[in-house]
JSON list of C-alpha atoms in Angstrom, two decimals:
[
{"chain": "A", "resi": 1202, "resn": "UNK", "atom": "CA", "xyz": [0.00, 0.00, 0.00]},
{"chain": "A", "resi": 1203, "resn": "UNK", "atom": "CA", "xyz": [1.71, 3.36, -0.88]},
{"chain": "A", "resi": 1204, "resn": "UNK", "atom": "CA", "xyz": [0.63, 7.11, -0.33]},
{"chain": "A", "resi": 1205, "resn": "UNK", "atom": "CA", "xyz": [-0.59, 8.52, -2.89]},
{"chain": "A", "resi": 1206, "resn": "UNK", "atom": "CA", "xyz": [1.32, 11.11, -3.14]},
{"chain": "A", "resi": 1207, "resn": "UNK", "atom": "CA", "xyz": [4.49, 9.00, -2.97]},
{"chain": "A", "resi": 1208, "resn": "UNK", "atom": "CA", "xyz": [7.25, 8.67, -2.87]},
{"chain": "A", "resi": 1209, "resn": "UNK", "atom": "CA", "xyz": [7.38, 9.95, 1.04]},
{"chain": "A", "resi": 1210, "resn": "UNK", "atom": "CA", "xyz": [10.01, 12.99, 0.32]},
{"chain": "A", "resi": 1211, "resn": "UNK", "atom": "CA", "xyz": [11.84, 13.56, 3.76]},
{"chain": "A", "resi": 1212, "resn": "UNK", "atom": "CA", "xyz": [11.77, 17.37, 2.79]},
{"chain": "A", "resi": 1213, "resn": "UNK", "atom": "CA", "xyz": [8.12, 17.50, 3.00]},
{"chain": "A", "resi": 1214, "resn": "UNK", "atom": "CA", "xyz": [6.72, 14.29, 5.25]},
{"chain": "A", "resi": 1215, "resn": "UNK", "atom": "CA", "xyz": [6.68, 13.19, 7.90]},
{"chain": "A", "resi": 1216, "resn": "UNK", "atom": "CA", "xyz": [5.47, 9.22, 8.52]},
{"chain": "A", "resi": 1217, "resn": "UNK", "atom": "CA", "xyz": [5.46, 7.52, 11.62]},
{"chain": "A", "resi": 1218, "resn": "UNK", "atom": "CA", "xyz": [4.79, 3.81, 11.37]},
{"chain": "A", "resi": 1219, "resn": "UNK", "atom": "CA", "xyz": [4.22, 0.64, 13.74]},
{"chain": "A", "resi": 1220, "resn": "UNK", "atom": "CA", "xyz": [2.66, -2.59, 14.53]},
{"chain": "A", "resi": 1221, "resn": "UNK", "atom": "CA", "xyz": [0.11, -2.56, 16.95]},
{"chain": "A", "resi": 1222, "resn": "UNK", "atom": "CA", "xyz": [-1.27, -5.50, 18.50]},
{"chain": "A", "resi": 1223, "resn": "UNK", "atom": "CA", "xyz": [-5.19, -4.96, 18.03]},
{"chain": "A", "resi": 1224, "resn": "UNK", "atom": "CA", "xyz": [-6.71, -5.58, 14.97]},
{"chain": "A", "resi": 1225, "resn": "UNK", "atom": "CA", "xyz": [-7.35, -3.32, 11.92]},
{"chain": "A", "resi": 1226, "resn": "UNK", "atom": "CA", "xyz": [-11.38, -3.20, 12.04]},
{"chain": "A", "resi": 1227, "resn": "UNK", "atom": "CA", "xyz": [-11.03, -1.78, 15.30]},
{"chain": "A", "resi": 1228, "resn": "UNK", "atom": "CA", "xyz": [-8.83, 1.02, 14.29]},
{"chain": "A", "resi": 1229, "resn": "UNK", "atom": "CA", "xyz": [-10.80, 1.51, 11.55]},
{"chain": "A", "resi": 1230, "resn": "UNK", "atom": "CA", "xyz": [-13.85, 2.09, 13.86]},
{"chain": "A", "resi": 1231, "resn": "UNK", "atom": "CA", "xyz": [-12.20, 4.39, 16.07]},
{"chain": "A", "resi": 1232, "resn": "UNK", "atom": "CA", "xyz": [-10.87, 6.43, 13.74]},
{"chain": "A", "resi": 1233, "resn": "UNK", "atom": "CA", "xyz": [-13.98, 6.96, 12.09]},
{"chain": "A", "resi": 1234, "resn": "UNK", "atom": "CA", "xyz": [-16.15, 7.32, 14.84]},
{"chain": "A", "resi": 1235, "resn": "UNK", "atom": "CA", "xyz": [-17.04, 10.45, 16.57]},
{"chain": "A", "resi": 1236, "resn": "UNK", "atom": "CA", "xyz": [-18.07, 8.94, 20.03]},
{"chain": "A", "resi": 1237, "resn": "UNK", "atom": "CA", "xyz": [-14.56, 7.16, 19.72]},
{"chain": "A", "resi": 1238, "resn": "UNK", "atom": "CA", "xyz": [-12.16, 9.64, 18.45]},
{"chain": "A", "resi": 1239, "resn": "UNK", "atom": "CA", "xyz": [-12.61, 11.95, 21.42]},
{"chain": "A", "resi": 1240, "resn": "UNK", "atom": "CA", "xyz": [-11.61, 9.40, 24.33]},
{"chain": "A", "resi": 1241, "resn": "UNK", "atom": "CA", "xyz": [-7.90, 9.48, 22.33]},
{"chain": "A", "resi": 1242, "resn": "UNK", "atom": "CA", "xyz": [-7.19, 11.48, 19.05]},
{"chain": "A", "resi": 1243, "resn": "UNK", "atom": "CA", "xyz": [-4.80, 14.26, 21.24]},
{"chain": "A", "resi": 1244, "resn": "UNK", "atom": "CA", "xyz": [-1.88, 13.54, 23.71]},
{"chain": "A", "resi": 1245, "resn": "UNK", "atom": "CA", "xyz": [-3.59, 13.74, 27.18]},
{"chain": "A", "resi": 1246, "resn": "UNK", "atom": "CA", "xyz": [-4.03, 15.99, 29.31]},
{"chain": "A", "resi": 1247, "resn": "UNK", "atom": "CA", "xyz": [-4.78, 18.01, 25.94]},
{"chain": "A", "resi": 1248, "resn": "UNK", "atom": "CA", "xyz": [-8.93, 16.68, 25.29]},
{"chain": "A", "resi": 1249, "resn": "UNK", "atom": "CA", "xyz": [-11.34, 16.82, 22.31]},
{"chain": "A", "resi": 1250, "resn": "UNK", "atom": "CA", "xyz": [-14.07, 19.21, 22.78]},
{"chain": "A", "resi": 1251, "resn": "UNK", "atom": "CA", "xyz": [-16.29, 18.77, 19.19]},
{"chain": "A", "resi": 1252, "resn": "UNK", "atom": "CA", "xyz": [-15.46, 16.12, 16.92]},
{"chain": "A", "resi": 1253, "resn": "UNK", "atom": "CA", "xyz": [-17.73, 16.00, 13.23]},
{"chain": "A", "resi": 1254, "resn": "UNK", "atom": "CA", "xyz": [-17.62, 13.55, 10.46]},
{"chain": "A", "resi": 1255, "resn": "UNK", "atom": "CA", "xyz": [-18.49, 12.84, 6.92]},
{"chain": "A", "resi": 1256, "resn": "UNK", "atom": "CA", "xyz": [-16.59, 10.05, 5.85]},
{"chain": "A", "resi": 1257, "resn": "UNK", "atom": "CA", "xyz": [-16.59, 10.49, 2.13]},
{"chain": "A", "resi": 1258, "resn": "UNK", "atom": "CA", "xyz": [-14.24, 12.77, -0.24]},
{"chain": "A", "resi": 1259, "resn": "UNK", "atom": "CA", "xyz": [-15.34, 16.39, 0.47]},
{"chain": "A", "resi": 1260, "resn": "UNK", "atom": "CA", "xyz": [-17.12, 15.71, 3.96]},
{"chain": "A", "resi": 1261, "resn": "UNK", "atom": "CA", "xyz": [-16.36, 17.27, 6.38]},
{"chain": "A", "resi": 1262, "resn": "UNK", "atom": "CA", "xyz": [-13.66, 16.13, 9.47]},
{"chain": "A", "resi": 1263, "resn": "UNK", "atom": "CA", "xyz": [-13.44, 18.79, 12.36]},
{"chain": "A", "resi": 1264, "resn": "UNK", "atom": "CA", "xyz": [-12.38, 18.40, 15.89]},
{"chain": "A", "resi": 1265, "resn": "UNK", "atom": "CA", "xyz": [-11.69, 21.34, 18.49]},
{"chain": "A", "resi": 1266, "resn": "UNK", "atom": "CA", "xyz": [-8.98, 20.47, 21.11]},
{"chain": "A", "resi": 1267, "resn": "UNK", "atom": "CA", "xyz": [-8.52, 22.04, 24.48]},
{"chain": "A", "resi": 1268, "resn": "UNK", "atom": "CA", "xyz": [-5.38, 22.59, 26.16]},
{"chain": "A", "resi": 1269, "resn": "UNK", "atom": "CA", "xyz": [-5.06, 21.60, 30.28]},
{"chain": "A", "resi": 1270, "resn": "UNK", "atom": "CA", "xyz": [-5.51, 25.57, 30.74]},
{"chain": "A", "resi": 1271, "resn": "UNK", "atom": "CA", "xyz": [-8.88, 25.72, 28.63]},
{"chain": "A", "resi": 1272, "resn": "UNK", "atom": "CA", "xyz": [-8.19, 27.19, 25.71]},
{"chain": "A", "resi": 1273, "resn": "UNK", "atom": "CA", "xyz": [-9.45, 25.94, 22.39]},
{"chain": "A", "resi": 1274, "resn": "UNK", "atom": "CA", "xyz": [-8.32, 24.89, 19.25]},
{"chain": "A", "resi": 1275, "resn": "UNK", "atom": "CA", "xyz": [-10.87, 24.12, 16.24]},
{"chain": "A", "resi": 1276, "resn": "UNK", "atom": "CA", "xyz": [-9.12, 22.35, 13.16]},
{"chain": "A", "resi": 1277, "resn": "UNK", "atom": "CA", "xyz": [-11.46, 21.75, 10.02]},
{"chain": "A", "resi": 1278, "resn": "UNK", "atom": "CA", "xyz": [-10.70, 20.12, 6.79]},
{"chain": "A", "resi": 1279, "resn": "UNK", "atom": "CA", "xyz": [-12.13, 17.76, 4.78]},
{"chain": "A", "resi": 1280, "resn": "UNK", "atom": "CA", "xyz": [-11.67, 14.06, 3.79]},
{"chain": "A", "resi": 1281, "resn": "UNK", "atom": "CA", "xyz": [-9.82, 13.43, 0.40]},
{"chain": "A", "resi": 1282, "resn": "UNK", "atom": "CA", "xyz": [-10.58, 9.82, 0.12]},
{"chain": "A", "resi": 1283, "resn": "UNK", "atom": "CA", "xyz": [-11.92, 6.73, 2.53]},
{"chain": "A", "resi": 1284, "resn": "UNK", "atom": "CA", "xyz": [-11.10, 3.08, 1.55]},
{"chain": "A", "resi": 1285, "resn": "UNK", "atom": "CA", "xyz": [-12.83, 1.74, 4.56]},
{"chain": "A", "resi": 1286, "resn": "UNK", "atom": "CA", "xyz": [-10.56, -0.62, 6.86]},
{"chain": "A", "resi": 1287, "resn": "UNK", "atom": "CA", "xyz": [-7.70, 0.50, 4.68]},
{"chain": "A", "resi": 1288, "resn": "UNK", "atom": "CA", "xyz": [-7.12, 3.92, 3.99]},
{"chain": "A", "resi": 1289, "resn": "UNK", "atom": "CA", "xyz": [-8.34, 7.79, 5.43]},
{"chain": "A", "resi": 1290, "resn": "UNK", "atom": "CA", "xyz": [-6.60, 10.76, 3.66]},
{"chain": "A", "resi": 1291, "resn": "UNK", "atom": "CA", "xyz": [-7.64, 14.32, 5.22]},
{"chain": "A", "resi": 1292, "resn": "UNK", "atom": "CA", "xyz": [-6.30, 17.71, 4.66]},
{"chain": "A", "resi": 1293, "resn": "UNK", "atom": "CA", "xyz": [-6.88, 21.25, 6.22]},
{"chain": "A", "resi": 1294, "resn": "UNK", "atom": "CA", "xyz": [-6.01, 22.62, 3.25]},
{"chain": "A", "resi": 1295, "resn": "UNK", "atom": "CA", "xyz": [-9.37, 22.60, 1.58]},
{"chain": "A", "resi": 1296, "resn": "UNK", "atom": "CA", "xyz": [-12.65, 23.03, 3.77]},
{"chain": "A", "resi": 1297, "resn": "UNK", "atom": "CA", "xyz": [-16.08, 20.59, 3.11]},
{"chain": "A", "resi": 1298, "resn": "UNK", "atom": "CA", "xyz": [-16.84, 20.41, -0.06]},
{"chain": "A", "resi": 1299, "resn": "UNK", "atom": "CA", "xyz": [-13.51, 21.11, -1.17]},
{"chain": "A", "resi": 1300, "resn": "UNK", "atom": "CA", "xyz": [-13.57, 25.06, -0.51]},
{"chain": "A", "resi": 1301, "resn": "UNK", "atom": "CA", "xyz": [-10.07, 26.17, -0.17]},
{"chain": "A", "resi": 1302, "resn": "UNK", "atom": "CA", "xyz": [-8.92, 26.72, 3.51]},
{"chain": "A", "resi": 1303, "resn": "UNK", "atom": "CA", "xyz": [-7.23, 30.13, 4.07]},
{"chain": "A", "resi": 1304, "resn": "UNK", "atom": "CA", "xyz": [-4.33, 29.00, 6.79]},
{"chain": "A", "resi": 1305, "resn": "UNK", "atom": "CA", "xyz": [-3.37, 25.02, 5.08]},
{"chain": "A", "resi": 1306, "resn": "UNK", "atom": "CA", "xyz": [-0.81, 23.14, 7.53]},
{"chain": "A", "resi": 1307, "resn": "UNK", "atom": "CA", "xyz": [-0.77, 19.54, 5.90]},
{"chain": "A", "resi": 1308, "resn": "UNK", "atom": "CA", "xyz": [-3.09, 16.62, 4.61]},
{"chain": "A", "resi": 1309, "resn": "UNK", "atom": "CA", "xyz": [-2.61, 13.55, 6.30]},
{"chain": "A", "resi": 1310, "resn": "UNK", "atom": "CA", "xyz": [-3.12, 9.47, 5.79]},
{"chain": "A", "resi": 1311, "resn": "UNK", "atom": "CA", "xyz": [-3.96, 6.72, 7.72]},
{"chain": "A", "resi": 1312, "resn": "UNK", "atom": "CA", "xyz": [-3.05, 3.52, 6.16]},
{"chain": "A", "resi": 1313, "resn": "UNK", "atom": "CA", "xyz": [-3.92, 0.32, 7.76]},
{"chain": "A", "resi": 1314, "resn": "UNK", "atom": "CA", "xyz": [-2.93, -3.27, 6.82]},
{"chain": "A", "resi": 1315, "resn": "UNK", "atom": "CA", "xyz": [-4.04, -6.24, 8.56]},
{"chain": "A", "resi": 1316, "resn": "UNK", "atom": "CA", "xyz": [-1.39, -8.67, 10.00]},
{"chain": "A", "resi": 1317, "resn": "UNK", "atom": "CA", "xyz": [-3.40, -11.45, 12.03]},
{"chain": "A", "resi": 1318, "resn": "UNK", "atom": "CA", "xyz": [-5.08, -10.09, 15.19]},
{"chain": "A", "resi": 1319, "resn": "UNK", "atom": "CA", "xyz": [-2.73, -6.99, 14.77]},
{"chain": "A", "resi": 1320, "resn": "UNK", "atom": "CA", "xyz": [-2.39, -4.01, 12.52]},
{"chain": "A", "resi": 1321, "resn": "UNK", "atom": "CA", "xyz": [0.53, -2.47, 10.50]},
{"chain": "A", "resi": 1322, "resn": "UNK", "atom": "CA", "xyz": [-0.47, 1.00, 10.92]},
{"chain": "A", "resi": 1323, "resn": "UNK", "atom": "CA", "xyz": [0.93, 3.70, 8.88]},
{"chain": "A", "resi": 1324, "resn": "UNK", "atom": "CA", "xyz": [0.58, 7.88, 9.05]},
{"chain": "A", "resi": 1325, "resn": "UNK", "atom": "CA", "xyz": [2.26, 10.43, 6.91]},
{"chain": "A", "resi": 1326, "resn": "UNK", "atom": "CA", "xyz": [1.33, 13.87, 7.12]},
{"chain": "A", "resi": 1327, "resn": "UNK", "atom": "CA", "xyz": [2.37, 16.08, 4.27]},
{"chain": "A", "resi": 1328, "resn": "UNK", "atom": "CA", "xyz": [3.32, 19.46, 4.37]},
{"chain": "A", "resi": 1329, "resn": "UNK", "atom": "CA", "xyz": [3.51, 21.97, 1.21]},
{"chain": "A", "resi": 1330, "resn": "UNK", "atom": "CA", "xyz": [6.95, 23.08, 2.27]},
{"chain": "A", "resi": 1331, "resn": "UNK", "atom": "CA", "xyz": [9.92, 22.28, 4.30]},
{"chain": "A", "resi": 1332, "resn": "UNK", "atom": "CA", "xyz": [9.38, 24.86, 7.14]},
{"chain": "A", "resi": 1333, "resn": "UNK", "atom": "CA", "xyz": [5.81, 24.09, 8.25]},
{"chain": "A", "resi": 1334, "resn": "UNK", "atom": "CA", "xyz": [7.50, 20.31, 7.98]},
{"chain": "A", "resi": 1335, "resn": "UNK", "atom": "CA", "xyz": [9.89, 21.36, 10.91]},
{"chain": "A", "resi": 1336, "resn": "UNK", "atom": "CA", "xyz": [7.23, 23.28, 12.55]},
{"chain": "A", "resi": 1337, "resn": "UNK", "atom": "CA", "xyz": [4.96, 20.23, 12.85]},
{"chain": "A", "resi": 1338, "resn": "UNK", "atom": "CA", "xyz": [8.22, 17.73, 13.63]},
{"chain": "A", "resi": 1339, "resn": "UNK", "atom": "CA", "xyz": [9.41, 20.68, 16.56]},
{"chain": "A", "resi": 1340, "resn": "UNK", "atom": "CA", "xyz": [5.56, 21.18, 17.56]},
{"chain": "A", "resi": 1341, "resn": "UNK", "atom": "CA", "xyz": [6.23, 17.23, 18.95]},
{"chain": "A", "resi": 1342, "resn": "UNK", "atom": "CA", "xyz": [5.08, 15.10, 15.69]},
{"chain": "A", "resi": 1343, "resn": "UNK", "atom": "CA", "xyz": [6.46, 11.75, 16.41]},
{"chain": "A", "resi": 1344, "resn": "UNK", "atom": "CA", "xyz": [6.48, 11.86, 20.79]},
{"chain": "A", "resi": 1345, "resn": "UNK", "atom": "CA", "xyz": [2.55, 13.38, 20.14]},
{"chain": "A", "resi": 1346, "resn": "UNK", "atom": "CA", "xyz": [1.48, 11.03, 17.43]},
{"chain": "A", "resi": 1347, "resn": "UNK", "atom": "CA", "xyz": [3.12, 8.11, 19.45]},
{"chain": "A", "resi": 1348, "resn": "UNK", "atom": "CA", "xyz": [1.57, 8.93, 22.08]},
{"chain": "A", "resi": 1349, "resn": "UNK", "atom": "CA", "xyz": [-2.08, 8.88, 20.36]},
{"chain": "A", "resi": 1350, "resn": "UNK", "atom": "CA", "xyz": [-1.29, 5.73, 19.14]},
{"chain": "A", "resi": 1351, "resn": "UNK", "atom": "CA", "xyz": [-0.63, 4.35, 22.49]},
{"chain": "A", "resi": 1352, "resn": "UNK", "atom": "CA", "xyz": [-3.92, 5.73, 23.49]},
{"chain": "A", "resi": 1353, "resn": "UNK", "atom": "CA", "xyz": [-5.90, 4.70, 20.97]},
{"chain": "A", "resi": 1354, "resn": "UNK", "atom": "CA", "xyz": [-4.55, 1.15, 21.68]},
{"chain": "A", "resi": 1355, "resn": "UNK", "atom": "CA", "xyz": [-5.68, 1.04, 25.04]},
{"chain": "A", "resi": 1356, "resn": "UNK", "atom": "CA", "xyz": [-8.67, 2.76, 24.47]},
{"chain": "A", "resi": 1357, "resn": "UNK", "atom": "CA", "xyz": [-9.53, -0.05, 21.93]},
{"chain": "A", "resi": 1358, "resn": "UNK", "atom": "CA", "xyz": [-8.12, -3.35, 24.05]},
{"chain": "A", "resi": 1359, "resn": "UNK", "atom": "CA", "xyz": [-11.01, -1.38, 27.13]},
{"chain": "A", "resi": 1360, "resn": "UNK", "atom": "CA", "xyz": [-13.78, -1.13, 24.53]}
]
């Protein structure tokens, strides 16, 4: 399964992949699930406030994140494509129905292969040059994407 967008250039991408050890319909689910998402999408003690979804190309996918001190952070973009159980691909930098966004950070995928009861699970975001790259890699990329990951996993082995 490649990106779309591939080859991954390390100029522009940044990918963090791993096997985790609960299966790929599961991920799938929580990933594409409101109710879900919010118990784990940000690094605790950060939360998710609003979380909306429309899981085809153009629909909408917008969450709002609060910090431990309150304040709030609304992110909205809009799905590029959904291969369910396989592949997500989101980007801030067009709005729902493909309206272009006015500040665009990067467009992201999921990609998820199944391997027995476990997943090999695979994210890349994308960034249109190499500065916002290094923003998002010194804003804490890998440790706060890691970290999700981690949560998510337990999150789905309590479900």
């Amino acid at each position: 399964m490649t990106f779309p967008l591939s080859p991954v250039d390390p100029d522009l991408d940044l990918v963090l992949e791993r096997v985790i050890d609960v299966p790929a319909d599961l991920v799938w689910k929580v990933w594409t699930t409101p109710e879900h998402l919010v118990h784990w999408f940000v690094p605790k003690p950060w939360t998710v406030t609003a979380c909306e979804m429309d899981l085809r190309p153009g629909g909408v996918f917008s969450t709002t994140m609060r910090s431990p001190e309150g304040e709030e952070f609304p992110n909205s973009g809009c799905y590029l494509e959904v291969v369910p159980g396989e592949r997500l691909i989101f980007t801030d930098t067009l709005l729902p129905g493909f309206r272009p966004a006015t500040a665009p950070f990067f467009t992201a995928g999921l990609f998820l292969t199944p391997q027995g009861d476990s997943t090999l699970y695979r994210a890349v975001a994308v960034h249109g040059d190499s500065a916002a790259r290094q923003k998002h890699e010194e804003m804490g990329f890998h440790d706060g994407w890691g970290t999700v990951v981690g949560q998510m996993v337990d999150y789905i082995k309590a479900m």
